[in-house]
Amino acid sequence: MAVRPILKFPDPLLRQETVKVTEITDDIRSLVQDLADTMFAANGAGIAAVQVGAPERIYLVDAAVAGGHEEDPPVVFINPEIAWLSDETETKDEGCLSFPAIFVPIKRSLRARVRAMDLKGQVFEMEGEGLFARALQHEGDHLTGRLLIDFVGPLKKELIKRKLKRDALEAQDSDRP
Ligand code: NI
């Protein structure tokens, strides 16, 4: 079990260019295990590799969010691509582990289908609705460096930046002996 630190905005690594996974190596398997541990520890619905500073195109979605049982392992999406998005949309508040305690209303397709590879190297497709579809779109955005803050206007952008800066300073203060 290895929980990795989650990068918080404005860490520039959240905008780094991501790379396709060409082979499922032991390093990839251990990255995925760490992502699962990190997501679980942070109580997240999903996590992208880029959020722990890894450039690989990988994200995980919580099993319950993906329509499975709570105790199942998270669903792993490697080199995911959106195969289809419904025209029907839904606007709901969305959070992100890289923006603690920040919620932004975002309009998303109500249903989404993603094609990806699993840890055995098998290609699969999965379709989701509501929160699952939202997670697929949100995590997919991470792989192109698109973040929550890109969906808001200039005023709210400033507020978010200020709040995260204040939180980071407070965290620094409380770390001091
Ligand atoms: Ni996120």
PDB file of C-alpha atoms and ligand atoms in Angstrom:
ATOM      1  CA  MET A   1       0.000   0.000   0.000  1.00  0.00           C
ATOM      2  CA  ALA A   2       1.482   3.312  -1.069  1.00  0.00           C
ATOM      3  CA  VAL A   3      -0.456   6.514  -0.868  1.00  0.00           C
ATOM      4  CA  ARG A   4       1.213   9.145  -3.035  1.00  0.00           C
ATOM      5  CA  PRO A   5       0.840  12.898  -2.467  1.00  0.00           C
ATOM      6  CA  ILE A   6      -1.884  14.395  -4.657  1.00  0.00           C
ATOM      7  CA  LEU A   7      -0.734  17.439  -6.621  1.00  0.00           C
ATOM      8  CA  LYS A   8      -2.832  20.508  -5.935  1.00  0.00           C
ATOM      9  CA  PHE A   9      -3.545  23.352  -8.335  1.00  0.00           C
ATOM     10  CA  PRO A  10      -1.524  25.368  -9.456  1.00  0.00           C
ATOM     11  CA  ASP A  11       1.151  22.632  -9.625  1.00  0.00           C
ATOM     12  CA  PRO A  12       2.392  22.845 -13.254  1.00  0.00           C
ATOM     13  CA  LEU A  13       2.653  19.042 -13.464  1.00  0.00           C
ATOM     14  CA  LEU A  14      -1.162  18.950 -13.596  1.00  0.00           C
ATOM     15  CA  ARG A  15      -0.806  20.496 -17.075  1.00  0.00           C
ATOM     16  CA  GLN A  16       2.024  18.273 -18.299  1.00  0.00           C
ATOM     17  CA  GLU A  17       1.692  16.459 -21.589  1.00  0.00           C
ATOM     18  CA  THR A  18       0.517  12.885 -21.032  1.00  0.00           C
ATOM     19  CA  VAL A  19       1.917   9.803 -22.763  1.00  0.00           C
ATOM     20  CA  LYS A  20       0.284   6.681 -24.130  1.00  0.00           C
ATOM     21  CA  VAL A  21       0.976   3.423 -22.290  1.00  0.00           C
ATOM     22  CA  THR A  22       2.587   1.016 -24.767  1.00  0.00           C
ATOM     23  CA  GLU A  23       3.131  -1.955 -22.468  1.00  0.00           C
ATOM     24  CA  ILE A  24       1.715  -3.100 -19.130  1.00  0.00           C
ATOM     25  CA  THR A  25       4.901  -3.334 -17.084  1.00  0.00           C
ATOM     26  CA  ASP A  26       5.434  -3.899 -13.348  1.00  0.00           C
ATOM     27  CA  ASP A  27       5.911  -0.127 -13.039  1.00  0.00           C
ATOM     28  CA  ILE A  28       2.467   0.458 -14.557  1.00  0.00           C
ATOM     29  CA  ARG A  29       0.926  -2.158 -12.271  1.00  0.00           C
ATOM     30  CA  SER A  30       2.462  -0.554  -9.196  1.00  0.00           C
ATOM     31  CA  LEU A  31       1.421   2.930 -10.369  1.00  0.00           C
ATOM     32  CA  VAL A  32      -2.167   1.676 -10.692  1.00  0.00           C
ATOM     33  CA  GLN A  33      -2.015   0.091  -7.221  1.00  0.00           C
ATOM     34  CA  ASP A  34      -0.716   3.363  -5.744  1.00  0.00           C
ATOM     35  CA  LEU A  35      -3.453   5.306  -7.556  1.00  0.00           C
ATOM     36  CA  ALA A  36      -6.077   2.997  -6.049  1.00  0.00           C
ATOM     37  CA  ASP A  37      -4.585   3.422  -2.556  1.00  0.00           C
ATOM     38  CA  THR A  38      -4.318   7.198  -3.001  1.00  0.00           C
ATOM     39  CA  MET A  39      -7.880   7.553  -4.300  1.00  0.00           C
ATOM     40  CA  PHE A  40      -9.218   5.397  -1.475  1.00  0.00           C
ATOM     41  CA  ALA A  41      -7.285   7.358   1.206  1.00  0.00           C
ATOM     42  CA  ALA A  42      -8.590  10.658  -0.212  1.00  0.00           C
ATOM     43  CA  ASN A  43     -12.129   9.300  -0.548  1.00  0.00           C
ATOM     44  CA  GLY A  44     -12.221  10.245  -4.239  1.00  0.00           C
ATOM     45  CA  ALA A  45     -14.630   9.076  -6.941  1.00  0.00           C
ATOM     46  CA  GLY A  46     -11.807   8.999  -9.483  1.00  0.00           C
ATOM     47  CA  ILE A  47      -8.150   9.826  -9.944  1.00  0.00           C
ATOM     48  CA  ALA A  48      -5.844  10.376 -12.898  1.00  0.00           C
ATOM     49  CA  ALA A  49      -2.147   9.406 -12.930  1.00  0.00           C
ATOM     50  CA  VAL A  50      -1.227  12.994 -13.729  1.00  0.00           C
ATOM     51  CA  GLN A  51      -2.560  13.970 -10.280  1.00  0.00           C
ATOM     52  CA  VAL A  52       0.333  12.127  -8.631  1.00  0.00           C
ATOM     53  CA  GLY A  53       2.785  13.535 -11.182  1.00  0.00           C
ATOM     54  CA  ALA A  54       2.872  10.506 -13.529  1.00  0.00           C
ATOM     55  CA  PRO A  55       2.448  11.356 -17.228  1.00  0.00           C
ATOM     56  CA  GLU A  56       0.863   8.035 -18.284  1.00  0.00           C
ATOM     57  CA  ARG A  57      -2.629   8.145 -19.763  1.00  0.00           C
ATOM     58  CA  ILE A  58      -4.357   6.264 -16.949  1.00  0.00           C
ATOM     59  CA  TYR A  59      -7.271   6.978 -14.668  1.00  0.00           C
ATOM     60  CA  LEU A  60      -9.303   5.040 -12.151  1.00  0.00           C
ATOM     61  CA  VAL A  61     -12.967   5.330 -11.260  1.00  0.00           C
ATOM     62  CA  ASP A  62     -14.393   4.080  -7.979  1.00  0.00           C
ATOM     63  CA  ALA A  63     -16.228   0.763  -8.428  1.00  0.00           C
ATOM     64  CA  ALA A  64     -19.479   1.970  -6.857  1.00  0.00           C
ATOM     65  CA  VAL A  65     -19.481   5.085  -9.074  1.00  0.00           C
ATOM     66  CA  ALA A  66     -18.907   2.782 -12.079  1.00  0.00           C
ATOM     67  CA  GLY A  67     -22.020   0.768 -11.193  1.00  0.00           C
ATOM     68  CA  GLY A  68     -20.284  -2.050  -9.305  1.00  0.00           C
ATOM     69  CA  HIS A  69     -20.077  -3.027  -5.650  1.00  0.00           C
ATOM     70  CA  GLU A  70     -18.410  -0.762  -3.120  1.00  0.00           C
ATOM     71  CA  GLU A  71     -15.886  -3.416  -2.114  1.00  0.00           C
ATOM     72  CA  ASP A  72     -14.785  -4.093  -5.721  1.00  0.00           C
ATOM     73  CA  PRO A  73     -11.451  -2.664  -6.860  1.00  0.00           C
ATOM     74  CA  PRO A  74     -11.645   0.576  -8.877  1.00  0.00           C
ATOM     75  CA  VAL A  75     -12.089   0.310 -12.655  1.00  0.00           C
ATOM     76  CA  VAL A  76      -8.791   0.995 -14.436  1.00  0.00           C
ATOM     77  CA  PHE A  77      -8.819   2.882 -17.747  1.00  0.00           C
ATOM     78  CA  ILE A  78      -5.554   2.849 -19.709  1.00  0.00           C
ATOM     79  CA  ASN A  79      -5.215   5.030 -22.845  1.00  0.00           C
ATOM     80  CA  PRO A  80      -8.917   5.913 -22.541  1.00  0.00           C
ATOM     81  CA  GLU A  81     -10.758   7.625 -25.354  1.00  0.00           C
ATOM     82  CA  ILE A  82     -14.267   8.995 -25.425  1.00  0.00           C
ATOM     83  CA  ALA A  83     -16.171   6.861 -27.930  1.00  0.00           C
ATOM     84  CA  TRP A  84     -19.489   8.650 -27.590  1.00  0.00           C
ATOM     85  CA  LEU A  85     -21.163  11.467 -25.661  1.00  0.00           C
ATOM     86  CA  SER A  86     -24.899  12.017 -25.430  1.00  0.00           C
ATOM     87  CA  ASP A  87     -26.335  15.303 -26.658  1.00  0.00           C
ATOM     88  CA  GLU A  88     -28.404  15.395 -23.506  1.00  0.00           C
ATOM     89  CA  THR A  89     -26.517  17.266 -20.784  1.00  0.00           C
ATOM     90  CA  GLU A  90     -26.712  17.852 -17.079  1.00  0.00           C
ATOM     91  CA  THR A  91     -25.191  20.647 -14.978  1.00  0.00           C
ATOM     92  CA  LYS A  92     -23.994  19.663 -11.512  1.00  0.00           C
ATOM     93  CA  ASP A  93     -21.403  20.687  -8.976  1.00  0.00           C
ATOM     94  CA  GLU A  94     -18.138  18.907  -9.558  1.00  0.00           C
ATOM     95  CA  GLY A  95     -15.138  18.490  -7.282  1.00  0.00           C
ATOM     96  CA  CYS A  96     -11.531  17.367  -7.832  1.00  0.00           C
ATOM     97  CA  LEU A  97      -8.879  15.985  -5.492  1.00  0.00           C
ATOM     98  CA  SER A  98      -6.496  18.640  -6.860  1.00  0.00           C
ATOM     99  CA  PHE A  99      -8.921  21.412  -5.767  1.00  0.00           C
ATOM    100  CA  PRO A 100      -9.779  20.513  -2.167  1.00  0.00           C
ATOM    101  CA  ALA A 101     -13.160  21.781  -0.919  1.00  0.00           C
ATOM    102  CA  ILE A 102     -13.927  23.511  -4.227  1.00  0.00           C
ATOM    103  CA  PHE A 103     -17.044  22.751  -6.218  1.00  0.00           C
ATOM    104  CA  VAL A 104     -17.871  24.153  -9.612  1.00  0.00           C
ATOM    105  CA  PRO A 105     -21.085  23.692 -11.603  1.00  0.00           C
ATOM    106  CA  ILE A 106     -20.120  22.032 -14.880  1.00  0.00           C
ATOM    107  CA  LYS A 107     -22.301  21.051 -17.810  1.00  0.00           C
ATOM    108  CA  ARG A 108     -21.514  17.509 -18.970  1.00  0.00           C
ATOM    109  CA  SER A 109     -23.070  14.957 -21.253  1.00  0.00           C
ATOM    110  CA  LEU A 110     -25.527  12.870 -19.269  1.00  0.00           C
ATOM    111  CA  ARG A 111     -24.191   9.651 -20.812  1.00  0.00           C
ATOM    112  CA  ALA A 112     -20.710   8.770 -22.026  1.00  0.00           C
ATOM    113  CA  ARG A 113     -18.975   5.751 -23.539  1.00  0.00           C
ATOM    114  CA  VAL A 114     -15.232   5.234 -23.216  1.00  0.00           C
ATOM    115  CA  ARG A 115     -12.893   2.803 -24.956  1.00  0.00           C
ATOM    116  CA  ALA A 116      -9.785   1.856 -22.993  1.00  0.00           C
ATOM    117  CA  MET A 117      -7.347  -0.911 -22.160  1.00  0.00           C
ATOM    118  CA  ASP A 118      -7.391  -2.862 -18.890  1.00  0.00           C
ATOM    119  CA  LEU A 119      -4.423  -4.126 -16.860  1.00  0.00           C
ATOM    120  CA  LYS A 120      -4.315  -7.313 -18.961  1.00  0.00           C
ATOM    121  CA  GLY A 121      -3.935  -5.255 -22.121  1.00  0.00           C
ATOM    122  CA  GLN A 122      -7.485  -6.044 -23.277  1.00  0.00           C
ATOM    123  CA  VAL A 123      -9.495  -3.314 -24.976  1.00  0.00           C
ATOM    124  CA  PHE A 124     -12.948  -2.764 -23.479  1.00  0.00           C
ATOM    125  CA  GLU A 125     -15.790  -0.266 -23.714  1.00  0.00           C
ATOM    126  CA  MET A 126     -17.850   1.045 -20.857  1.00  0.00           C
ATOM    127  CA  GLU A 127     -20.881   3.271 -20.878  1.00  0.00           C
ATOM    128  CA  GLY A 128     -22.035   5.345 -17.955  1.00  0.00           C
ATOM    129  CA  GLU A 129     -24.754   7.733 -16.932  1.00  0.00           C
ATOM    130  CA  GLY A 130     -24.980  10.549 -14.404  1.00  0.00           C
ATOM    131  CA  LEU A 131     -22.117  10.561 -11.915  1.00  0.00           C
ATOM    132  CA  PHE A 132     -20.254   7.795 -13.774  1.00  0.00           C
ATOM    133  CA  ALA A 133     -20.498   9.658 -17.089  1.00  0.00           C
ATOM    134  CA  ARG A 134     -19.353  12.821 -15.308  1.00  0.00           C
ATOM    135  CA  ALA A 135     -16.356  10.981 -13.796  1.00  0.00           C
ATOM    136  CA  LEU A 136     -15.370   9.635 -17.235  1.00  0.00           C
ATOM    137  CA  GLN A 137     -15.447  13.145 -18.690  1.00  0.00           C
ATOM    138  CA  HIS A 138     -13.709  14.738 -15.695  1.00  0.00           C
ATOM    139  CA  GLU A 139     -10.880  12.179 -15.557  1.00  0.00           C
ATOM    140  CA  GLY A 140     -10.521  12.311 -19.340  1.00  0.00           C
ATOM    141  CA  ASP A 141     -10.025  16.074 -19.062  1.00  0.00           C
ATOM    142  CA  HIS A 142      -7.078  15.484 -16.701  1.00  0.00           C
ATOM    143  CA  LEU A 143      -5.282  13.624 -19.489  1.00  0.00           C
ATOM    144  CA  THR A 144      -5.400  16.735 -21.676  1.00  0.00           C
ATOM    145  CA  GLY A 145      -4.511  19.086 -18.818  1.00  0.00           C
ATOM    146  CA  ARG A 146      -8.006  20.497 -18.556  1.00  0.00           C
ATOM    147  CA  LEU A 147      -8.969  21.365 -14.981  1.00  0.00           C
ATOM    148  CA  LEU A 148     -12.003  22.511 -12.976  1.00  0.00           C
ATOM    149  CA  ILE A 149     -10.759  26.095 -12.962  1.00  0.00           C
ATOM    150  CA  ASP A 150     -10.889  26.203 -16.782  1.00  0.00           C
ATOM    151  CA  PHE A 151     -14.678  26.038 -16.603  1.00  0.00           C
ATOM    152  CA  VAL A 152     -15.238  29.192 -14.548  1.00  0.00           C
ATOM    153  CA  GLY A 153     -15.234  32.916 -15.282  1.00  0.00           C
ATOM    154  CA  PRO A 154     -12.419  35.318 -14.324  1.00  0.00           C
ATOM    155  CA  LEU A 155     -13.906  36.366 -10.967  1.00  0.00           C
ATOM    156  CA  LYS A 156     -14.464  32.845  -9.675  1.00  0.00           C
ATOM    157  CA  LYS A 157     -11.010  31.912 -11.037  1.00  0.00           C
ATOM    158  CA  GLU A 158      -9.404  34.557  -8.799  1.00  0.00           C
ATOM    159  CA  LEU A 159     -11.417  33.376  -5.787  1.00  0.00           C
ATOM    160  CA  ILE A 160     -10.325  29.767  -6.310  1.00  0.00           C
ATOM    161  CA  LYS A 161      -6.677  30.746  -6.757  1.00  0.00           C
ATOM    162  CA  ARG A 162      -6.751  32.867  -3.611  1.00  0.00           C
ATOM    163  CA  LYS A 163      -8.421  30.152  -1.548  1.00  0.00           C
ATOM    164  CA  LEU A 164      -5.956  27.459  -2.627  1.00  0.00           C
ATOM    165  CA  LYS A 165      -3.004  29.773  -1.943  1.00  0.00           C
ATOM    166  CA  ARG A 166      -4.337  30.507   1.547  1.00  0.00           C
ATOM    167  CA  ASP A 167      -4.899  26.784   2.206  1.00  0.00           C
ATOM    168  CA  ALA A 168      -1.339  25.994   1.066  1.00  0.00           C
ATOM    169  CA  LEU A 169       0.126  28.683   3.350  1.00  0.00           C
ATOM    170  CA  GLU A 170      -1.914  27.434   6.302  1.00  0.00           C
ATOM    171  CA  ALA A 171      -0.748  23.874   5.645  1.00  0.00           C
ATOM    172  CA  GLN A 172       2.856  25.138   5.597  1.00  0.00           C
ATOM    173  CA  ASP A 173       2.380  26.949   8.912  1.00  0.00           C
ATOM    174  CA  SER A 174       0.938  23.922  10.635  1.00  0.00           C
ATOM    175  CA  ASP A 175       3.859  21.795   9.366  1.00  0.00           C
ATOM    176  CA  ARG A 176       6.335  24.020  11.216  1.00  0.00           C
ATOM    177  CA  PRO A 177       7.620  22.688  14.550  1.00  0.00           C
TER     178      PRO A 177
HETATM  179 NI    NI B   1      -9.917  15.766 -10.850  1.00  0.00          NI
END
